[in-house]
Each structure stands twice: as C-alpha cells, then as structure tokens.
Amino acid sequence: MSEHKEPSRRDATAPAGNAARPVTLRINGQSHTLQLEPRTTLLDALREVMHLTGTKKGCDRGQCGACTVLSNGRRIQSCLTLAVMQEGRDLTTIEGLSDGDALHPVQAAFVAHDALQCGFCTPGQICSAVGMLAEARAGEASAVQPLAAPTLPLGDEEIRERMSGNLCRCGAYPKIVAALREVGGRQGKR
Ligand code: FES
Ligand code: FES
C-alpha cells in the first residue's frame, strides 16, 4: 500500500526564503518596483538600490536618527524598518522635501541659521523636524508636557526633547534649535 503524502502548502511559484522578490515602494511621489530580499531594510533599499544617498547610515541600529525619513508623514528610522513593511505607504526622503528649486521651510531655516557643520546628520535632522512639527501642530504631547497639547510656538525645551532622537556628533544643536524655533510656531505650513 502506497504511503499518502500531504501536498506542500507552499506555493511552488513563490520565492523561497530570502530570495529577492518584487516590492513596490512609493518614494517622493513616484512608485518603484524593486527586487529586494525580504530582509532588506528601507535604508538599504533607499541608498543601495534607489541611490537616494541623502538618507544617511550612521549607526544602523536605531540610535542616531541619521536615517530618518517620513512614512505617511510620520518620522521613522529607516534602518529599523524592512522595505517590504512600507508597501502601500507614502515615503518622503530628504530628496523629496523641496518643491523644485524652492526649499522646504525647514531646509531654508537650516541654511539661514547655518545649522550644520559636517552635514552628515542634517538630512535626518530635517526630515525628523518636519515630522516633529506636524506632530506638535496636531497637538501631540511630549515628555516635556506629557499631559497637555504643546503650546505653539514651541519653546527650546520642547524642541530639544522632541528632536532628542537625532544626534549630531558636531554639536550643532544650538543652531538646529534656533532654526526650528523660527519655523516651529507656524500654523498650517509644510
Ligand atoms: S542609522 Fe538609523 S538610527 Fe542610526
Ligand atoms: S553636522 Fe556633523 S553630525 Fe551633525
């Protein structure tokens, strides 16, 4: 009597294990279908596959904020998310913030206040600040005022706390805070 074998549950046409597979990402307003291993981080997909090298790899472990991008308008660390997890979301990198030649107001404030030295942390600082200001304008509390909506314009203590996930090894913090103080109280702006 022949032994009955259960049919394999895996679709024979599905890529096995870590084999590359198509992943569609919407980046800076355009859809791109990339061939990615499922373990590929969003950071590596942006830098190594899309060649969007404005997003920086500092620590690659969620500690420095250099890799910050926006996902559906919220700031995320792209080294801590898999690219495949971002399918169906709108991603914005530093390359997508300006409107043609017109800088985003946060970019312009960084230039006006000379809020950088080597610039390595700057794309992450700016993307994080754009997300941070949206959070503040939406009334999201912070550790400074955990039980209350923030008072706009944001004070320096609020700015420092809300930007505390973005490190700057050059120590450009005073000018970063000054730049964000300038744009931090504007309502309804980008
Ligand atoms: S590279 Fe992502 S947090 Fe440092
Ligand atoms: S400007 Fe050099 S790390 Fe921030």
Tab-separated table of C-alpha atoms and ligand atoms in Angstrom:
chain	number	residue	atom	x	y	z
A	1	MET	CA	0.000	0.000	0.000
A	2	SER	CA	1.481	3.327	-1.045
A	3	GLU	CA	2.052	5.999	1.604
A	4	HIS	CA	-0.138	9.112	1.277
A	5	LYS	CA	1.832	12.364	1.191
A	6	GLU	CA	0.359	15.747	2.166
A	7	PRO	CA	0.722	18.255	-0.652
A	8	SER	CA	3.123	21.074	0.132
A	9	ARG	CA	1.324	24.149	1.429
A	10	ARG	CA	3.854	26.472	-0.103
A	11	ASP	CA	3.007	27.931	-3.485
A	12	ALA	CA	5.571	26.404	-5.823
A	13	THR	CA	5.836	29.717	-7.663
A	14	ALA	CA	6.521	31.768	-4.506
A	15	PRO	CA	10.131	32.864	-3.965
A	16	ALA	CA	11.831	30.763	-1.326
A	17	GLY	CA	13.410	32.042	1.847
A	18	ASN	CA	15.472	35.139	1.304
A	19	ALA	CA	15.145	35.161	-2.479
A	20	ALA	CA	14.582	38.607	-3.962
A	21	ARG	CA	11.001	39.432	-4.778
A	22	PRO	CA	9.192	42.464	-6.156
A	23	VAL	CA	8.465	45.163	-3.597
A	24	THR	CA	6.632	48.314	-4.682
A	25	LEU	CA	7.518	51.468	-2.795
A	26	ARG	CA	6.092	54.940	-3.308
A	27	ILE	CA	9.013	57.307	-2.792
A	28	ASN	CA	8.794	61.067	-3.167
A	29	GLY	CA	5.570	60.762	-5.143
A	30	GLN	CA	6.630	58.027	-7.544
A	31	SER	CA	6.109	54.270	-7.421
A	32	HIS	CA	9.086	51.990	-7.884
A	33	THR	CA	9.011	48.206	-8.044
A	34	LEU	CA	12.297	46.883	-6.728
A	35	GLN	CA	13.677	43.364	-6.495
A	36	LEU	CA	14.519	43.038	-2.824
A	37	GLU	CA	15.311	40.292	-0.388
A	38	PRO	CA	12.646	40.408	2.332
A	39	ARG	CA	15.325	41.151	4.934
A	40	THR	CA	16.350	44.385	3.156
A	41	THR	CA	15.929	47.426	5.353
A	42	LEU	CA	14.256	50.511	3.973
A	43	LEU	CA	17.550	52.339	4.498
A	44	ASP	CA	19.462	49.909	2.298
A	45	ALA	CA	16.715	49.941	-0.327
A	46	LEU	CA	16.870	53.740	-0.475
A	47	ARG	CA	20.638	54.035	-0.523
A	48	GLU	CA	21.880	50.903	-2.280
A	49	VAL	CA	19.045	50.230	-4.728
A	50	MET	CA	17.421	53.638	-5.316
A	51	HIS	CA	20.729	55.528	-4.879
A	52	LEU	CA	18.955	58.109	-2.737
A	53	THR	CA	22.044	58.688	-0.657
A	54	GLY	CA	20.740	61.766	1.131
A	55	THR	CA	19.429	59.409	3.790
A	56	LYS	CA	22.459	58.526	5.897
A	57	LYS	CA	23.539	55.354	7.631
A	58	GLY	CA	25.023	56.311	10.973
A	59	CYS	CA	24.617	53.505	13.460
A	60	ASP	CA	22.295	51.132	11.539
A	61	ARG	CA	20.681	50.224	14.861
A	62	GLY	CA	18.173	52.917	15.742
A	63	GLN	CA	20.384	55.071	17.917
A	64	CYS	CA	21.367	58.149	15.918
A	65	GLY	CA	18.463	59.268	13.716
A	66	ALA	CA	20.644	59.902	10.658
A	67	CYS	CA	18.409	57.600	8.611
A	68	THR	CA	15.130	59.359	9.442
A	69	VAL	CA	12.556	59.569	6.638
A	70	LEU	CA	8.816	60.204	6.589
A	71	SER	CA	6.273	57.412	6.144
A	72	ASN	CA	2.738	58.709	5.605
A	73	GLY	CA	4.043	61.934	7.101
A	74	ARG	CA	5.361	60.353	10.288
A	75	ARG	CA	9.065	60.152	11.004
A	76	ILE	CA	10.619	56.707	11.113
A	77	GLN	CA	14.129	55.351	11.340
A	78	SER	CA	14.645	53.635	8.020
A	79	CYS	CA	17.335	51.339	9.436
A	80	LEU	CA	14.749	49.786	11.751
A	81	THR	CA	12.050	49.023	9.204
A	82	LEU	CA	12.057	46.481	6.436
A	83	ALA	CA	11.365	47.861	2.988
A	84	VAL	CA	8.605	45.311	2.464
A	85	MET	CA	6.778	46.713	5.505
A	86	GLN	CA	6.479	50.065	3.747
A	87	GLU	CA	4.495	48.869	0.751
A	88	GLY	CA	1.371	50.978	0.312
A	89	ARG	CA	2.774	53.957	2.219
A	90	ASP	CA	3.927	57.334	1.019
A	91	LEU	CA	7.627	57.729	1.734
A	92	THR	CA	9.420	61.064	1.701
A	93	THR	CA	13.176	61.361	1.845
A	94	ILE	CA	15.286	64.491	2.042
A	95	GLU	CA	15.403	64.490	-1.772
A	96	GLY	CA	11.613	64.866	-1.896
A	97	LEU	CA	11.120	67.713	0.548
A	98	SER	CA	11.815	70.678	-1.698
A	99	ASP	CA	9.346	71.903	-4.294
A	100	GLY	CA	11.579	72.110	-7.323
A	101	ASP	CA	14.156	74.760	-6.545
A	102	ALA	CA	12.131	76.050	-3.589
A	103	LEU	CA	13.487	74.654	-0.365
A	104	HIS	CA	11.137	73.303	2.268
A	105	PRO	CA	10.811	75.910	5.066
A	106	VAL	CA	12.767	73.664	7.436
A	107	GLN	CA	15.570	73.317	4.898
A	108	ALA	CA	15.592	77.086	4.387
A	109	ALA	CA	15.751	77.660	8.143
A	110	PHE	CA	18.728	75.293	8.456
A	111	VAL	CA	20.519	77.264	5.735
A	112	ALA	CA	19.596	80.639	7.238
A	113	HIS	CA	20.816	79.611	10.694
A	114	ASP	CA	23.874	77.689	9.443
A	115	ALA	CA	22.537	74.756	11.467
A	116	LEU	CA	25.147	72.220	10.422
A	117	GLN	CA	28.841	71.535	10.373
A	118	CYS	CA	29.801	68.323	8.540
A	119	GLY	CA	26.193	67.825	7.425
A	120	PHE	CA	26.076	64.075	7.995
A	121	CYS	CA	23.183	64.231	10.434
A	122	THR	CA	21.399	67.041	8.586
A	123	PRO	CA	19.039	65.116	6.254
A	124	GLY	CA	17.821	63.079	9.218
A	125	GLN	CA	17.522	66.195	11.370
A	126	ILE	CA	15.450	67.947	8.720
A	127	CYS	CA	13.139	65.001	7.987
A	128	SER	CA	12.706	64.467	11.709
A	129	ALA	CA	11.933	68.155	12.228
A	130	VAL	CA	9.275	68.110	9.512
A	131	GLY	CA	7.596	65.153	11.224
A	132	MET	CA	8.103	66.685	14.671
A	133	LEU	CA	6.453	69.962	13.695
A	134	ALA	CA	3.484	68.091	12.226
A	135	GLU	CA	3.149	66.153	15.499
A	136	ALA	CA	3.246	69.374	17.513
A	137	ARG	CA	0.704	71.093	15.287
A	138	ALA	CA	-1.565	68.055	15.660
A	139	GLY	CA	-1.424	68.576	19.424
A	140	GLU	CA	0.632	65.506	20.296
A	141	ALA	CA	2.101	65.679	23.784
A	142	SER	CA	5.768	65.184	24.616
A	143	ALA	CA	7.820	64.236	27.667
A	144	VAL	CA	8.109	67.947	28.454
A	145	GLN	CA	4.333	68.324	28.740
A	146	PRO	CA	3.086	64.728	28.866
A	147	LEU	CA	-0.486	65.625	29.712
A	148	ALA	CA	-1.017	68.658	27.544
A	149	ALA	CA	-1.022	69.667	23.932
A	150	PRO	CA	2.076	71.705	23.102
A	151	THR	CA	1.984	75.454	23.176
A	152	LEU	CA	2.928	76.943	19.843
A	153	PRO	CA	5.398	78.297	19.027
A	154	LEU	CA	7.461	75.556	20.587
A	155	GLY	CA	9.919	76.563	23.277
A	156	ASP	CA	13.537	75.472	23.184
A	157	GLU	CA	12.965	72.766	25.775
A	158	GLU	CA	10.158	71.275	23.695
A	159	ILE	CA	12.268	71.413	20.541
A	160	ARG	CA	15.207	69.703	22.241
A	161	GLU	CA	13.029	66.961	23.713
A	162	ARG	CA	11.133	66.327	20.515
A	163	MET	CA	14.372	66.207	18.493
A	164	SER	CA	16.250	64.123	21.047
A	165	GLY	CA	16.284	61.064	18.771
A	166	ASN	CA	18.554	62.847	16.310
A	167	LEU	CA	22.170	63.057	17.370
A	168	CYS	CA	24.751	65.472	15.961
A	169	ARG	CA	28.341	64.498	16.585
A	170	CYS	CA	29.451	68.010	15.565
A	171	GLY	CA	27.339	69.517	18.330
A	172	ALA	CA	25.381	71.889	16.086
A	173	TYR	CA	22.438	71.711	18.478
A	174	PRO	CA	22.185	75.446	19.356
A	175	LYS	CA	21.769	76.409	15.711
A	176	ILE	CA	19.433	73.495	14.996
A	177	VAL	CA	17.225	74.684	17.858
A	178	ALA	CA	17.403	78.256	16.537
A	179	ALA	CA	16.337	77.099	13.071
A	180	LEU	CA	13.406	75.147	14.475
A	181	ARG	CA	12.449	77.986	16.777
A	182	GLU	CA	11.977	80.066	13.631
A	183	VAL	CA	9.683	77.574	11.877
A	184	GLY	CA	8.272	75.880	14.984
A	185	GLY	CA	5.322	78.151	15.538
A	186	ARG	CA	3.952	78.452	12.058
A	187	GLN	CA	0.484	77.063	11.716
A	188	GLY	CA	-0.650	75.180	8.662
A	189	LYS	CA	2.702	75.334	6.874
A	190	ARG	CA	4.659	72.455	5.471
B	1	FES	S1	21.294	54.772	11.088
B	1	FES	FE1	19.221	54.530	11.702
B	1	FES	S2	19.162	55.350	13.706
B	1	FES	FE2	21.279	55.438	13.180
B	2	FES	S1	26.563	68.477	11.477
B	2	FES	FE1	28.064	66.917	11.696
B	2	FES	S2	26.994	65.309	12.680
B	2	FES	FE2	25.615	66.971	12.731
